[in-house]
Tab-separated table of C-alpha atoms in Angstrom:
chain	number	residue	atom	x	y	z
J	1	UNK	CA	70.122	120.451	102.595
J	2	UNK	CA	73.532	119.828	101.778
J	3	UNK	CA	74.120	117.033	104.150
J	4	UNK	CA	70.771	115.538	102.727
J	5	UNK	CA	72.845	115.905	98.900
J	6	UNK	CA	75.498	114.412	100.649
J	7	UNK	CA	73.193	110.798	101.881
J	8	UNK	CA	71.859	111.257	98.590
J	9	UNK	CA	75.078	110.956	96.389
J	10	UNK	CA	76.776	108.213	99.089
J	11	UNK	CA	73.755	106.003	98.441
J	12	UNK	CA	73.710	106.115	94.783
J	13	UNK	CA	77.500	105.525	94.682
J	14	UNK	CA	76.943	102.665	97.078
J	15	UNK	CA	73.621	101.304	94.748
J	16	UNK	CA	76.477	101.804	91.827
J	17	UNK	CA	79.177	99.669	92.809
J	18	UNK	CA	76.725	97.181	94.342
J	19	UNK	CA	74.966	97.202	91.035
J	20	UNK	CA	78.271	96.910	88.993
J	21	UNK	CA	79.724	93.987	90.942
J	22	UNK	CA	76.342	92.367	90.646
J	23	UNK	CA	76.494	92.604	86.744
J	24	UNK	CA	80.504	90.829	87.492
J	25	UNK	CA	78.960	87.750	89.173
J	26	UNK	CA	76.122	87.131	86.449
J	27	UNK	CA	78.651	88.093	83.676
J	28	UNK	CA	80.845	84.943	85.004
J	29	UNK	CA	77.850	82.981	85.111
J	30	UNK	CA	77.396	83.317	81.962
J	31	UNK	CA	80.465	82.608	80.585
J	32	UNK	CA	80.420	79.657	82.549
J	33	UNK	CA	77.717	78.923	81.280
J	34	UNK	CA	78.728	79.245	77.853
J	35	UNK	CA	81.903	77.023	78.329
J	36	UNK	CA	79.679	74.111	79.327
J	37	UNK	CA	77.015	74.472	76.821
J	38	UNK	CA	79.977	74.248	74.149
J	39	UNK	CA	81.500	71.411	76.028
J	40	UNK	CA	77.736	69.679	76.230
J	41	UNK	CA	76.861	70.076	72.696
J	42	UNK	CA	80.358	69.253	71.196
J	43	UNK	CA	80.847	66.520	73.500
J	44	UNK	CA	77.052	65.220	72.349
J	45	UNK	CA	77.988	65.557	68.615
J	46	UNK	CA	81.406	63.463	69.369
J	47	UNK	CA	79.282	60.229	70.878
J	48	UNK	CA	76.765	60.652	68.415
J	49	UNK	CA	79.596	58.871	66.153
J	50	UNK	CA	81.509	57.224	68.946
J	51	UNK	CA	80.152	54.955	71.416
J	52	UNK	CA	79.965	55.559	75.382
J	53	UNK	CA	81.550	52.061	75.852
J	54	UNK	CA	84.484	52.581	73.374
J	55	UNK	CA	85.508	56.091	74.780
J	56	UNK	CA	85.354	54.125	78.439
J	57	UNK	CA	86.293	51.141	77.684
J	58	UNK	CA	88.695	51.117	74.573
J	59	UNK	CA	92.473	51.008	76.196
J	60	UNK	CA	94.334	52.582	72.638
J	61	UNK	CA	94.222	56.447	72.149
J	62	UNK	CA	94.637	57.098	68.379
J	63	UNK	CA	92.079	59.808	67.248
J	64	UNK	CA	94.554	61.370	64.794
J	65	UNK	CA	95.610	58.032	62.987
J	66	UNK	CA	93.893	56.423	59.702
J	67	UNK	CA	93.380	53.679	62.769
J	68	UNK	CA	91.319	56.032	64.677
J	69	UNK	CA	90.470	54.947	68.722
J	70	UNK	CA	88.831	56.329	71.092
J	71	UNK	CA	90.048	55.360	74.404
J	72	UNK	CA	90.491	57.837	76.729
J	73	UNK	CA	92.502	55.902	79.371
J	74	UNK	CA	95.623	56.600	78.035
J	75	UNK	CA	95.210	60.465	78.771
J	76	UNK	CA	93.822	60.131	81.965
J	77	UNK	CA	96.387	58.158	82.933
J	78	UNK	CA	99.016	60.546	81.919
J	79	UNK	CA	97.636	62.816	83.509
J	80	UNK	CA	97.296	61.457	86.801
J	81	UNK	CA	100.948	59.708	86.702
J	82	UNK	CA	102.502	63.005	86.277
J	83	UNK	CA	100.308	64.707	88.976
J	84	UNK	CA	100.937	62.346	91.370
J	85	UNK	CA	104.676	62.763	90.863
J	86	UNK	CA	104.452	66.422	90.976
J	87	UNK	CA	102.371	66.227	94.571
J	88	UNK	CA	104.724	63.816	95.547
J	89	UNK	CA	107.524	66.850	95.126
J	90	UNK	CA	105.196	69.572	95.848
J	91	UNK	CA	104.029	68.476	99.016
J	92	UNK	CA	106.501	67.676	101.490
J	93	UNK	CA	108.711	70.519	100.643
J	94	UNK	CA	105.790	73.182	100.226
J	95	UNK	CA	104.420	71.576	103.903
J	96	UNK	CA	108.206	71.960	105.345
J	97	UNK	CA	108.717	75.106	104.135
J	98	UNK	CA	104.826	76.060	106.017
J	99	UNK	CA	106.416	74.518	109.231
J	100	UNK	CA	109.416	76.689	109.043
J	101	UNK	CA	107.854	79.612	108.087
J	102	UNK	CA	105.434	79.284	110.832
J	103	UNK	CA	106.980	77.906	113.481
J	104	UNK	CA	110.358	78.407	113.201
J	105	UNK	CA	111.388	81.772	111.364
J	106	UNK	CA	110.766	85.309	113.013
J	107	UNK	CA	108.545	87.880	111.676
J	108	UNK	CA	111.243	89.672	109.912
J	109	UNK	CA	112.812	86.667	108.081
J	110	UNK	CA	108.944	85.056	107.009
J	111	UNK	CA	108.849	88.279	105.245
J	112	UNK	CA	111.504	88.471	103.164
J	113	UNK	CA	111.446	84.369	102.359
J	114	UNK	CA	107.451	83.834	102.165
J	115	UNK	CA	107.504	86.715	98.846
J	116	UNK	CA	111.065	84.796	97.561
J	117	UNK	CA	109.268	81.693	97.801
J	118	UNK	CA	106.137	82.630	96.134
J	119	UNK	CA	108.267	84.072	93.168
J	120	UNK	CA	108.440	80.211	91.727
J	121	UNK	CA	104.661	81.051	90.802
J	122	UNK	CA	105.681	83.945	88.653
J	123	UNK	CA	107.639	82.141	86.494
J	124	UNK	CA	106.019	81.473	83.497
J	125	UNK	CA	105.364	77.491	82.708
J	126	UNK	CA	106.739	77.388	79.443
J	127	UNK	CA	110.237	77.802	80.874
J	128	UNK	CA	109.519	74.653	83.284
J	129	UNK	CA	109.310	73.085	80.084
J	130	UNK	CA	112.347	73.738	78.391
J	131	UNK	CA	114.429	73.518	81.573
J	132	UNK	CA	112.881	70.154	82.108
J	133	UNK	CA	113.720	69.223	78.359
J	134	UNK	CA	117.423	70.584	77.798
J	135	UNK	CA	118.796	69.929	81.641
J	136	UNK	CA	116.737	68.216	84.348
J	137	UNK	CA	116.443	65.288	81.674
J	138	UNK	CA	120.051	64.596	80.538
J	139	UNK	CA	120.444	64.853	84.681
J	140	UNK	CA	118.257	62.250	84.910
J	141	UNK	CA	119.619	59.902	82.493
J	142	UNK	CA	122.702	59.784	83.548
J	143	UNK	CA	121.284	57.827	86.899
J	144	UNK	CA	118.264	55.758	85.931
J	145	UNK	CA	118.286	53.420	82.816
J	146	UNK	CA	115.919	54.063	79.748
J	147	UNK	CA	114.740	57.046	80.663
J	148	UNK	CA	112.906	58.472	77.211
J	149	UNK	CA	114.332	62.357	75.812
J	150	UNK	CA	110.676	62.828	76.489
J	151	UNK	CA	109.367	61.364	79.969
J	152	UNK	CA	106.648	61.964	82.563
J	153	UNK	CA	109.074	61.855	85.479
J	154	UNK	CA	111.077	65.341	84.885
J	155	UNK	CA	107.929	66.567	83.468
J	156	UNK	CA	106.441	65.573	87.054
J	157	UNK	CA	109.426	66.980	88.779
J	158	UNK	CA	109.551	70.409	87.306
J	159	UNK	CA	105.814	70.617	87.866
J	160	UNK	CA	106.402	69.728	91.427
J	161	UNK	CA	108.410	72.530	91.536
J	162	UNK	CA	106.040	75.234	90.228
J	163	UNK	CA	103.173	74.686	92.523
J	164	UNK	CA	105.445	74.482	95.719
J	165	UNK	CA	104.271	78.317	96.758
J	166	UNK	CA	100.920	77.002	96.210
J	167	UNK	CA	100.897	74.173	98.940
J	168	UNK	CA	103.504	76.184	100.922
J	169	UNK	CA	100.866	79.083	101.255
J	170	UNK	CA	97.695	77.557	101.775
J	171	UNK	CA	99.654	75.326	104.547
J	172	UNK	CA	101.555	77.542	106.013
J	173	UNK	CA	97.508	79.496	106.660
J	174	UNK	CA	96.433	76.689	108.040
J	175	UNK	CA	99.244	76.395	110.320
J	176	UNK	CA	98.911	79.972	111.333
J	177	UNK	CA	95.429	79.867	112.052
J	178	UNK	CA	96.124	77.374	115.000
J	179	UNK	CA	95.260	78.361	118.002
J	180	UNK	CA	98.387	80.096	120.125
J	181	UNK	CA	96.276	78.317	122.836
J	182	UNK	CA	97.241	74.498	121.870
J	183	UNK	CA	101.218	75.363	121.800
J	184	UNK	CA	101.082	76.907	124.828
J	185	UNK	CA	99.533	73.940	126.681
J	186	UNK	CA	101.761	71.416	124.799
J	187	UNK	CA	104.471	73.369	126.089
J	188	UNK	CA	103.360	73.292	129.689
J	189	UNK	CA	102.754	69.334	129.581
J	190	UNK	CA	106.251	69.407	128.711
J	191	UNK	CA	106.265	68.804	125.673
J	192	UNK	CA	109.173	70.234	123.187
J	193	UNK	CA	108.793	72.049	119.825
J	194	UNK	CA	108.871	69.419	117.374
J	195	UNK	CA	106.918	67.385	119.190
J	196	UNK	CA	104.197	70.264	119.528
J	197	UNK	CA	104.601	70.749	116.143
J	198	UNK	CA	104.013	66.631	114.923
J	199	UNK	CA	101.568	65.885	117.791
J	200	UNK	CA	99.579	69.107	118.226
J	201	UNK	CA	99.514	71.720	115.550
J	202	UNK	CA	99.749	69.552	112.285
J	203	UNK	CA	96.599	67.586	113.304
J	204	UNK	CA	94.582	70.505	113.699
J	205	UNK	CA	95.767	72.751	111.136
J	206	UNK	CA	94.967	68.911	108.987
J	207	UNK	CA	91.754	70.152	106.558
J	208	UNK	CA	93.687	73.453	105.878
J	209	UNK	CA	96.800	70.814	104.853
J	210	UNK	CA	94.520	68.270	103.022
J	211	UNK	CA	92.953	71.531	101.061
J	212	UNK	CA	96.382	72.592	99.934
J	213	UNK	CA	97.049	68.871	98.514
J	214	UNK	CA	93.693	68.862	96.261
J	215	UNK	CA	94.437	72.372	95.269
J	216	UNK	CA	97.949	71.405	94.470
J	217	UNK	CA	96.434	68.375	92.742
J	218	UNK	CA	93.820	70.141	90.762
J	219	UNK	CA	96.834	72.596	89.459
J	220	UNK	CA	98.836	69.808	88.317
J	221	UNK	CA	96.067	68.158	86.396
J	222	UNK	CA	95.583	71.519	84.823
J	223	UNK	CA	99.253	72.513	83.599
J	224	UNK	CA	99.436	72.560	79.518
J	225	UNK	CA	102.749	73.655	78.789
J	226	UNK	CA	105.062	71.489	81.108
J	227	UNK	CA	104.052	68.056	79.822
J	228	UNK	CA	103.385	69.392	76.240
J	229	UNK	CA	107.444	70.270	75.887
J	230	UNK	CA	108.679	67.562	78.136
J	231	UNK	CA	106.508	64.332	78.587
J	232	UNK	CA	105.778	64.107	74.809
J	233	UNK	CA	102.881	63.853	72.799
J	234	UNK	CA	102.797	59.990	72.827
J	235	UNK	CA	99.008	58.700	74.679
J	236	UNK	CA	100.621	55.348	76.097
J	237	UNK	CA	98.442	53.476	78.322
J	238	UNK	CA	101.584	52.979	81.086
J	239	UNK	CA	102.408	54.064	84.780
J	240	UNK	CA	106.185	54.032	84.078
J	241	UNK	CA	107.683	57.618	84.495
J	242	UNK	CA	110.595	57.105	82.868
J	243	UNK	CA	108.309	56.220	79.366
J	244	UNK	CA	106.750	59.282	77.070
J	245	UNK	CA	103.018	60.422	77.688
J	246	UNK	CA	100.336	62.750	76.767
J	247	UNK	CA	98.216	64.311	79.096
J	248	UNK	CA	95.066	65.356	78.245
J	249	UNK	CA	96.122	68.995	78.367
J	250	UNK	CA	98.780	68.387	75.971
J	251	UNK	CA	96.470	66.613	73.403
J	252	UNK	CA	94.308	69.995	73.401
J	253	UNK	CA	97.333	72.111	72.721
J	254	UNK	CA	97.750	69.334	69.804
J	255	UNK	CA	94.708	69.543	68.219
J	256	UNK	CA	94.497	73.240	68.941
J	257	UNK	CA	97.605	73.484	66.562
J	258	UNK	CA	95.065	74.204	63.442
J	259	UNK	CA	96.057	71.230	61.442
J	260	UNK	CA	92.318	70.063	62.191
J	261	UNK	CA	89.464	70.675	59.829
J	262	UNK	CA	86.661	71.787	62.063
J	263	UNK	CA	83.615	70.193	62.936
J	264	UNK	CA	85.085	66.738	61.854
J	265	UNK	CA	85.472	63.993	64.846
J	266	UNK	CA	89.094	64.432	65.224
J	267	UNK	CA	88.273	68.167	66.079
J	268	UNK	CA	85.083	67.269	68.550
J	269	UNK	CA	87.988	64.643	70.124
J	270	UNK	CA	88.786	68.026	71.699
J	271	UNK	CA	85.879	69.033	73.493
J	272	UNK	CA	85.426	65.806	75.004
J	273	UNK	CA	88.298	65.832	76.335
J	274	UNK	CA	88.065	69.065	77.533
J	275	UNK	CA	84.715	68.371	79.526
J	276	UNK	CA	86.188	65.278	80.879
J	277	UNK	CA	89.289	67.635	82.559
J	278	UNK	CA	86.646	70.069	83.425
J	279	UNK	CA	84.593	67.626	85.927
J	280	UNK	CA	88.019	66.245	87.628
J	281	UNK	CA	89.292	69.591	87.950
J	282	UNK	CA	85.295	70.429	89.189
J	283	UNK	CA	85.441	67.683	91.571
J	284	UNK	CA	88.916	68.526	92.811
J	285	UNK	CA	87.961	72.218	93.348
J	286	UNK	CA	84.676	71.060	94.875
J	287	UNK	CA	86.913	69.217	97.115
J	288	UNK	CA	88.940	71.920	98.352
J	289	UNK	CA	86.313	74.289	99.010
J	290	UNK	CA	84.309	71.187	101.293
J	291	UNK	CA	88.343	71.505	103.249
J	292	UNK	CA	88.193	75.045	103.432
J	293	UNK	CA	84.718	75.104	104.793
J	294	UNK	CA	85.555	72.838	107.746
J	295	UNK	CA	88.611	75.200	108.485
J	296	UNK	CA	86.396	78.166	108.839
J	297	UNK	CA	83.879	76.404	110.991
């Protein structure tokens, strides 16, 4: 009888927790549900005064002036110029520092240096910002021409630098998960280390490295506080790094300010552009998870 109780009370703990992480998954459901509903219907009441083609086609990003536009470009723009210079930092060194980790450094020393590295991630973004601002900028200037006090390129630097441990952990997985297998028969057709390494292991550990670059991507086109202190707040339509910018994340934190009445246009100005970083961040994450399937296959 008591090893019946026993069945009896494991099962209901088991029904429990199973229950409880059940209600977990449809709670998140919900409230991402909830997020796009807001985006939808905001979104619908902002081109319900602004047309498709203007928002699309308009080149001039001036929502908050008495000459109001409604371009997007400019933001997206922004955005992407100072992602692609913080993959362009992010990548090689978080893909060297997988090799090395990997391939090169014992067990002892990968686990003192992988933690260390992965410390970048802790700190918080706002201090990017300022150290971007007060010293990687006056750096900067002293060695290329018109650069702007506020600029995408140390912006795109320092935000290089924070997602590092990101691309240097999700590559350094995929490197681990070669096969020991592939080395070892490099090796034997005589082949040395770095060449095993370039030739052999990078190719196949290559969705796992591709996954880390989207992911890497999708973080940069995320970050708020970064290009909000340090690129500026001004939506130029330009690909020149050493100009000021606005991202679309930084025009949220703008508007988000409270100096909006709400439920006007300039305030709906905000949900579109939050549902149109929510389907390239969608996309991008979509992306990565398509990478990380092949991996596991």
């Amino acid at each position: 009888m008591t090893r019946l109780s026993g069945q009896r009370a494991s099962t209901l703990r088991d029904r429990t927790v199973e229950w409880f992480l059940l209600g977990c998954g449809i709670l998140s459901l919900f409230v991402t549900g909830g997020i796009v509903l807001i985006l939808l219907v905001e979104s619908a009441g902002f081109f319900s005064q602004v047309q498709l083609k203007q928002f699309l086609l308009d080149t001039e990003w001036t929502p908050l002036f008495e000459n109001k536009r409604f371009g997007i470009w400019p933001l997206v723009v922004g955005t992407l110029l100072t992602s692609v210079i913080a993959i362009s930092v992010a990548l090689p060194f978080g893909v060297l520092a997988a090799i090395y980790l990997s391939e090169y450094a014992s067990a002892k020393t990968r686990k003192i240096l992988k933690p260390l590295l992965e410390l970048l991630a802790g700190i918080p973004t706002i201090v990017f910002g300022y150290f971007a601002l007060v010293f990687v900028t006056p750096v900067l200037q002293k060695f290329i021409p018109h650069l702007a006090g506020f600029n995408a390129l140390s912006a795109g630097i320092l935000m290089g630098l924070m997602i590092i441990p990101i691309v240097s952990s999700l590559s350094e997985d995929a490197l681990h998960a070669v096969p020991r297998a592939l080395r070892e028969g490099a090796y034997a057709l005589g082949a040395g280390k770095l060449e095993t390494i370039r030739r052999v292991v990078l190719p196949a550990a290559r969705s796992g490295l591709i996954a880390a670059f989207i992911l890497g991507v999708s973080r940069a086109v995320g970050e708020t506080m970064i290009v909000a202190i340090a690129a500026g707040q001004q939506p130029n339509l330009t690909l020149d790094p050493r100009a000021p910018i606005e991202t679309m994340t930084a025009y949220i934190v703008q508007v988000s300010m409270g100096d909006i009445p709400a439920n006007s246009l300039e305030y709906r100005t905000l949900y579109v552009v939050g549902a149109s970083l929510f389907l390239m961040t969608l996309v991008l994450n979509l992306l990565t998870q398509y990478f990380r399937r092949r991996i596991s296959s």
